[in-house]
Coordinates of C-alpha atoms in Angstrom, one line a residue:
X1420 CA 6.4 -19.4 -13.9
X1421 CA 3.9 -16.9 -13.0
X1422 CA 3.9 -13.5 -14.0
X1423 CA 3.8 -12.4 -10.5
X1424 CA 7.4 -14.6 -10.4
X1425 CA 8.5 -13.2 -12.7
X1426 CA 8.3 -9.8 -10.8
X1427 CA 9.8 -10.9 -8.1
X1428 CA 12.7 -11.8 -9.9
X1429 CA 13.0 -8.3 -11.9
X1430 CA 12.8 -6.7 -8.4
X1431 CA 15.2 -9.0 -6.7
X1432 CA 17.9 -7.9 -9.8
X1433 CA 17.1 -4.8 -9.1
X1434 CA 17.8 -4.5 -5.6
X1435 CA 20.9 -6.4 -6.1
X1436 CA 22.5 -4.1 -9.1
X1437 CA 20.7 -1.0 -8.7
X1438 CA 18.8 -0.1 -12.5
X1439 CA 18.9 3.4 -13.1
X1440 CA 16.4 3.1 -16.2
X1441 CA 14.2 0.6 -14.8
X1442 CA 11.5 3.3 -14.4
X1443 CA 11.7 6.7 -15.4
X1444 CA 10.2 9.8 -13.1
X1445 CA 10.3 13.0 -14.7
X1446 CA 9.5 14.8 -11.3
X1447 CA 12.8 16.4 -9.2
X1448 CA 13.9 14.7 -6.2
X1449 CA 12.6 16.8 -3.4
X1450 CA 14.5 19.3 -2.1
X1451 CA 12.8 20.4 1.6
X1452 CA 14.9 22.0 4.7
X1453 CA 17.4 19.4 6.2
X1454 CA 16.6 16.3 3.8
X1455 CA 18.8 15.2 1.7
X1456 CA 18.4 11.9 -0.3
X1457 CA 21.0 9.6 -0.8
X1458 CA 22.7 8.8 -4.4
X1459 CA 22.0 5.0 -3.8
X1460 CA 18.2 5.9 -2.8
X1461 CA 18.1 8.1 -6.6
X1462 CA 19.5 5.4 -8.4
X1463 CA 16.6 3.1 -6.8
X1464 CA 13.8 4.8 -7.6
X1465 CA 11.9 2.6 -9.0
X1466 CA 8.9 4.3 -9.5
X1467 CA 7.1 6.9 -12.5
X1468 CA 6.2 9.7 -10.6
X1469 CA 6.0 11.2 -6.5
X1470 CA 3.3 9.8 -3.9
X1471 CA 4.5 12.4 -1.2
X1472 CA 2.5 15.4 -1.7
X1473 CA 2.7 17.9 1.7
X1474 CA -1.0 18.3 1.3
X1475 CA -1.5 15.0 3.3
X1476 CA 0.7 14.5 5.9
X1477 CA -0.3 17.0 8.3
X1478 CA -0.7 16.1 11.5
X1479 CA 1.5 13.0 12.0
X1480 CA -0.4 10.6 9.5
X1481 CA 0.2 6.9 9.9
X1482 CA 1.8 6.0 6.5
X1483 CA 2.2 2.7 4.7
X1484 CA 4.1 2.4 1.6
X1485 CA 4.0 -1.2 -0.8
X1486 CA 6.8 -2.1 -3.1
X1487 CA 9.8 -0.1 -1.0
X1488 CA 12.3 0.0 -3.6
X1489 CA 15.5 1.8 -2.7
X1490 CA 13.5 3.4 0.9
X1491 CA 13.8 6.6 -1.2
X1492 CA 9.3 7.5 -0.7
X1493 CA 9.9 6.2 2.9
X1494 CA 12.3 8.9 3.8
X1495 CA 10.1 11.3 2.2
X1496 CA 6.9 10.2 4.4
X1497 CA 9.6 10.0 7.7
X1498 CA 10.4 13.8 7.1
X1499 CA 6.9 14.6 7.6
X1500 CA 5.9 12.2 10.4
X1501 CA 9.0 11.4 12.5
X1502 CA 7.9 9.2 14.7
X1503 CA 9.0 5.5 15.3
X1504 CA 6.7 3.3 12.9
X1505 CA 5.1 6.1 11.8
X1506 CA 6.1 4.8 8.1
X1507 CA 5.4 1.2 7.6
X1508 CA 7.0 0.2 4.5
X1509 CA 5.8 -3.5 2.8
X1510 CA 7.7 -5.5 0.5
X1511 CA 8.0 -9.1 -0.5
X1512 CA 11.5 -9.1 -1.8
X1513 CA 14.0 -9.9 0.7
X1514 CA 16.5 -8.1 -1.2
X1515 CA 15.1 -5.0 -1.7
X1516 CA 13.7 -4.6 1.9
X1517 CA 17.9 -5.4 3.0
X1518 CA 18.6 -2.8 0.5
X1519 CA 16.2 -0.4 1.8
X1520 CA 17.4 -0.9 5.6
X1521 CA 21.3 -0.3 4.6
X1522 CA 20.4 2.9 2.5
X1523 CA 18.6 4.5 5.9
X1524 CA 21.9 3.8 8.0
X1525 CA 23.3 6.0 5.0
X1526 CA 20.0 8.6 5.6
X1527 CA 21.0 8.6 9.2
X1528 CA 24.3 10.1 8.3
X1529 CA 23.2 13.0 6.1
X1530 CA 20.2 13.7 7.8
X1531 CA 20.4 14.2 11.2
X1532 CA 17.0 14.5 12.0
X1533 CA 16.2 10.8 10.5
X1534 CA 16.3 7.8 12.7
X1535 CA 15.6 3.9 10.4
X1536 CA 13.0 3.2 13.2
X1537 CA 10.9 6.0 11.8
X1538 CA 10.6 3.1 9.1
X1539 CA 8.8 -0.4 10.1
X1540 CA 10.1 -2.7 7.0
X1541 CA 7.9 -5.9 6.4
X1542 CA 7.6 -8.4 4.2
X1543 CA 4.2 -8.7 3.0
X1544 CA 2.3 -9.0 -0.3
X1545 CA 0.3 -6.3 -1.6
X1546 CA -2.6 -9.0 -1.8
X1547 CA -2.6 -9.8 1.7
X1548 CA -1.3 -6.9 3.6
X1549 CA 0.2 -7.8 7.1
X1550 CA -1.9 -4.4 8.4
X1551 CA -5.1 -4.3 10.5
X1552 CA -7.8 -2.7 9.2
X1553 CA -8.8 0.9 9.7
X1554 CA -5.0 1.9 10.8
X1555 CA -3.7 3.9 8.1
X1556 CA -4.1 7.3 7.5
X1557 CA -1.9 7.6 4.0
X1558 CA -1.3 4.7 1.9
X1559 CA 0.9 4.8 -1.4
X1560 CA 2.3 2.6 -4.1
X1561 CA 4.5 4.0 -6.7
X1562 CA 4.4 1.8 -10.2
X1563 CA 3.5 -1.3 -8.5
X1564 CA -0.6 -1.9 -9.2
X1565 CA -0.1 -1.4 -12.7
X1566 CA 1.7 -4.9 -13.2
X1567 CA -1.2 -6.6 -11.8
X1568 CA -4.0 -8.2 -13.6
X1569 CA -7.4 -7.4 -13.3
X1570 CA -8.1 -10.0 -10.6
X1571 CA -4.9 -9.1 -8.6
X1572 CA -5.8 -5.3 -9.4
X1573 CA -8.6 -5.9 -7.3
X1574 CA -7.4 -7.4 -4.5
X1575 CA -4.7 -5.3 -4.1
X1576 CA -7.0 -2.0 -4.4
X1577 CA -9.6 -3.5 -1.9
X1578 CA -6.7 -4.1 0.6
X1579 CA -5.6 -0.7 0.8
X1580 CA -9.2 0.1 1.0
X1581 CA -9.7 -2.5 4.0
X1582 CA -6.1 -1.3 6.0
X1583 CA -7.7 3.0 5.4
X1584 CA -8.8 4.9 8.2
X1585 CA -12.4 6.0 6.8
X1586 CA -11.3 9.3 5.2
X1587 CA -7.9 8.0 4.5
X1588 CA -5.7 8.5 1.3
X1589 CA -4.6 6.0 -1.3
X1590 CA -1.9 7.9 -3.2
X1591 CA -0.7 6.4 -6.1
X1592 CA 1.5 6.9 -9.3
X1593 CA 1.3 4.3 -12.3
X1594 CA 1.8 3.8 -16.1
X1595 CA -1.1 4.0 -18.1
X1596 CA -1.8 4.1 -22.0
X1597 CA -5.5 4.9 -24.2
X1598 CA -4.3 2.6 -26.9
X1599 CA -5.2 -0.7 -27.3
X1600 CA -2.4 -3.6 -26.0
X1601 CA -2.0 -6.6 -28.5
X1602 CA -2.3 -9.8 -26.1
X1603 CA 1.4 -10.6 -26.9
X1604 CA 2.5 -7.2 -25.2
X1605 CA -0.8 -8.4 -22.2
X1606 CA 1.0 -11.6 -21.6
X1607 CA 4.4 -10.8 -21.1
X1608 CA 5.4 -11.1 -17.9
X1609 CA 8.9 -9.3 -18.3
X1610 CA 7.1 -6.6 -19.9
X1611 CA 4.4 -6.0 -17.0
X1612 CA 7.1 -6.5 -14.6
X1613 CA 8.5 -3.3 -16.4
X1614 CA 6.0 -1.5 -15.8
X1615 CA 5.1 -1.5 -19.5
X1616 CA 2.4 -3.7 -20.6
X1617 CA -0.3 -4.0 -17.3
X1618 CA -1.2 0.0 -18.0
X1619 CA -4.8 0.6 -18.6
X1620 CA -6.8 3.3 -19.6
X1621 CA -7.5 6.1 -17.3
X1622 CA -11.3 5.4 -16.5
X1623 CA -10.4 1.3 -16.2
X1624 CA -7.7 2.6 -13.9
X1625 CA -10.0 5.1 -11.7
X1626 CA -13.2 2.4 -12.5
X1627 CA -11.1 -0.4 -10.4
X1628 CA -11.0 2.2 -7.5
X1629 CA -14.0 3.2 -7.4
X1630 CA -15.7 -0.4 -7.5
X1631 CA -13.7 -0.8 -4.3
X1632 CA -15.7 1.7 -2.5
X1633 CA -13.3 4.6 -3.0
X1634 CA -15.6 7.7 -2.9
X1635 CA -13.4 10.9 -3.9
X1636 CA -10.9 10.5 -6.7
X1637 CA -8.4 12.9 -7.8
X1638 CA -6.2 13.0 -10.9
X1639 CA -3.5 15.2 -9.8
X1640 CA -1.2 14.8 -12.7
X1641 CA -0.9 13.1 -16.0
X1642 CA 2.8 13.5 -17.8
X1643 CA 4.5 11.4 -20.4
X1644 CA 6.3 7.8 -19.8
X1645 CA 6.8 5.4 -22.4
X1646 CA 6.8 4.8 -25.9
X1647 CA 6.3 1.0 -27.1
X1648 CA 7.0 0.9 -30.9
X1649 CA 7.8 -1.7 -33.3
X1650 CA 11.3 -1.9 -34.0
X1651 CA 11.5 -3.2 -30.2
X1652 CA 8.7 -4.3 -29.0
X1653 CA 5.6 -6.9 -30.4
X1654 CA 2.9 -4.2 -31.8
X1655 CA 2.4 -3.2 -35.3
X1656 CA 1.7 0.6 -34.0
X1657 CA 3.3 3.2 -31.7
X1658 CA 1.7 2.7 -28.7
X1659 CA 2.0 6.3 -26.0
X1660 CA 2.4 5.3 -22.1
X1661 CA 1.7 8.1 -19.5
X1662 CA 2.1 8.4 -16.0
X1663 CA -0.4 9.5 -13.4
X1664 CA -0.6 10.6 -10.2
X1665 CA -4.0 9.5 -8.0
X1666 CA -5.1 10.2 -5.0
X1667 CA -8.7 7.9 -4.4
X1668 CA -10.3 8.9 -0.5
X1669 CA -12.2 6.3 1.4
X1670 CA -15.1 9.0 1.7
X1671 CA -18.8 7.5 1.9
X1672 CA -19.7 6.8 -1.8
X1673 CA -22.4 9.4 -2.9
X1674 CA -25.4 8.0 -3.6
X1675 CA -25.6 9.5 -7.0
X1676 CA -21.9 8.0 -7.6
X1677 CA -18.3 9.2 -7.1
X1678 CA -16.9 12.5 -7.2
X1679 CA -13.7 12.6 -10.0
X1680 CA -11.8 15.2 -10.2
X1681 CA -10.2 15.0 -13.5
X1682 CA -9.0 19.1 -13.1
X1683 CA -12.5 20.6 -14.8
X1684 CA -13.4 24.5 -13.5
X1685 CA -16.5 26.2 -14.2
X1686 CA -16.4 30.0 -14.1
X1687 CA -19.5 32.2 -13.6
X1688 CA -19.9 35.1 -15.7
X1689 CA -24.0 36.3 -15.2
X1690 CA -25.3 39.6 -14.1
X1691 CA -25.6 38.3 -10.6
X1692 CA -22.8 38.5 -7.8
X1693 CA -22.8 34.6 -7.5
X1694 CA -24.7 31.7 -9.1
X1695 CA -25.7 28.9 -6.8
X1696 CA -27.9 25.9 -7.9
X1697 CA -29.1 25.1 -4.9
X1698 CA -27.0 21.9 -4.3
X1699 CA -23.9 22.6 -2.9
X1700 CA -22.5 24.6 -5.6
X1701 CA -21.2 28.3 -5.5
X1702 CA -19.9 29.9 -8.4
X1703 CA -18.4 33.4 -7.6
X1704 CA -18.4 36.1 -10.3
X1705 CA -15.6 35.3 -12.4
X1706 CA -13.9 33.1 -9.8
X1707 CA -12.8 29.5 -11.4
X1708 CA -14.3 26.4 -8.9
X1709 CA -12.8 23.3 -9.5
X1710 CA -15.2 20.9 -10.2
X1711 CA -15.7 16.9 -10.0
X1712 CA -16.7 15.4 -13.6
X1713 CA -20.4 14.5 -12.1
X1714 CA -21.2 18.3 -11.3
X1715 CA -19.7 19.6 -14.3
X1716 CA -22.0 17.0 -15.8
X1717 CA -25.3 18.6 -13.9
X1718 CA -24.2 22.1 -14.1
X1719 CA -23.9 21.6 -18.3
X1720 CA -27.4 20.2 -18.1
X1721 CA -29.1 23.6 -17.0
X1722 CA -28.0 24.9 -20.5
X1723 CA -26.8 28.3 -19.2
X1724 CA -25.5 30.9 -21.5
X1725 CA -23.5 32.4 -18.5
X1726 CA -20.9 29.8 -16.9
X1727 CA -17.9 28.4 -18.7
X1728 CA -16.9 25.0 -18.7
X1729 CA -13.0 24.1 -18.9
X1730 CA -11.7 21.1 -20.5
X1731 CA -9.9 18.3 -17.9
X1732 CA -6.8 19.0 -17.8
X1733 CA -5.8 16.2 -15.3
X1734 CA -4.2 18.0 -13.1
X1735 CA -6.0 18.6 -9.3
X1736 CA -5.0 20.7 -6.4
X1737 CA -7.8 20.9 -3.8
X1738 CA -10.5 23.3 -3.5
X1739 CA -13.2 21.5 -5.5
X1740 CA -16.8 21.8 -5.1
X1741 CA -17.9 18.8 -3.0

């Protein structure tokens, strides 16, 4: 059996019993005017951290979602779109995309705003989405990609890419670890299928996005997950698992390479009322800009005893320099 099998499996269990601990979120269920999330929807939500971020969804985005678990995301995306398909939701568990439809008839009735065909469920597989291309304005997955390897990883990044509207959004949330993996922990497919095992590091992670033509990249949070250690799992050390949340834009790739926002500011602090190099770039006196990696990177290089350079602290907002 496949890993990928495997997978389907844990997710059709899943969807069955519900698994509170199957994944863990640290962030709050949302809490906006008139929605309210079903219990059953909590208790299926399968994911490590929030792909809904208001920031995006203006103006009635065209939304697809892969791996629906309990329909909990979907609802999220319907309260800002509200329109019938305006949230396409893909999975390719029968059982979890029955699941998902019964917990919107129990939406419907605490939410009188929400109707289920706001929702378009299919089944579909993240390597071969059932979308056309350039129809999506907002795309998410929530603690699905990092179960894939490499070769899957990329087929399943480059079809979001191919489904994006050119300056559409791939927002994601997914495990990932710094540490070494022994191949034991690599090769288990129960483990992956956890969402455990298949994390990478963070520059793999954003390299794989990048490489499929992803321009803009934004690390918008980075919080702790997991701990593998060796009373319970195969690995002679302590491996640390966080979660991220990413946001990769299908903007035109630079042609001196991607702009990363890992959450770096520089801060001007000259004689002058402003500092500009001349290439986009405006520091105000004393006012932080947050900047990508790659102009933190040329701005360094001018040696300047008068701007301040913060660490990353992988967290990004918006307002950056390019």
């Amino acid at each position: 059996m496949s890993y990928l099998d495997t997978t389907y499996d844990v997710y059709k269990e899943a969807a069955l019993t519900p698994d509170v601990g199957l994944c863990c979120t640290t962030n709050p269920i949302w809490e906006l005017p008139g929605l309210k999330i079903p219990k059953i929807m909590q208790e299926m939500n399968y994911g490590c951290g929030s792909t809904v971020h208001a920031r995006d969804l203006s103006n009635n985005p065209k939304m697809l979602y892969v791996g629906v678990g309990g329909g909990m995301e979907l609802l999220q995306f319907a309260y800002f779109n509200r329109q019938k398909g305006g949230v396409i939701g893909i999975d390719m568990v029968d059982e979890m995309l029955e699941a998902s439809r019964k917990n919107f008839v129990e939406a419907e009735a605490v939410n009188p705003w929400f109707k289920s065909d706001f929702v378009s469920l299919k089944k579909g597989d993240a390597l071969n989405l059932p979308v056309e291309d350039n129809t999506v304005d907002v795309a998410a997955q929530n603690c699905l990609f990092n179960i894939f390897k490499a070769e899957d990883l990329k087929k399943a990044i480059e079809e979001m890419y191919r489904v994006l509207k050119p300056h559409g959004k791939l927002v994601m949330s997914d495990p990932t670890c710094e540490q070494p993996m022994n191949e034991e922990l690599r090769n288990d497919s129960r483990l992956r299928a956890l969402c455990l095992s298949g994390s990478l590091p963070i520059a793999e992670y954003v390299k794989a996005l990048t490489d499929a033509g992803f321009g803009t990249i934004e690390i918008r949070a980075r919080k702790p997950y997991r701990i593998l250690d060796p009373k319970n799992y195969p690995t002679e050390e302590l491996i640390y698992i966080e979660s991220i949340e990413v946001a990769a834009i299908k903007d035109p790739m630079p042609e001196d390479g991607p702009c990363i926002f890992t959450g770096k500011a520089a801060i001007y602090y000259g004689d002058e009322a402003f500092f500009d190099d001349k290439l986009g770039h405006i520091l105000l006196k004393n006012q932080p800009l947050a900047i990508c990696d790659k102009t933190a990177a040329a701005l360094q290089s001018l040696g300047r005893d008068d701007i301040y350079f913060s660490e990353s602290t992988f967290h990004y907002d918006g307002g950056g320099c390019c």
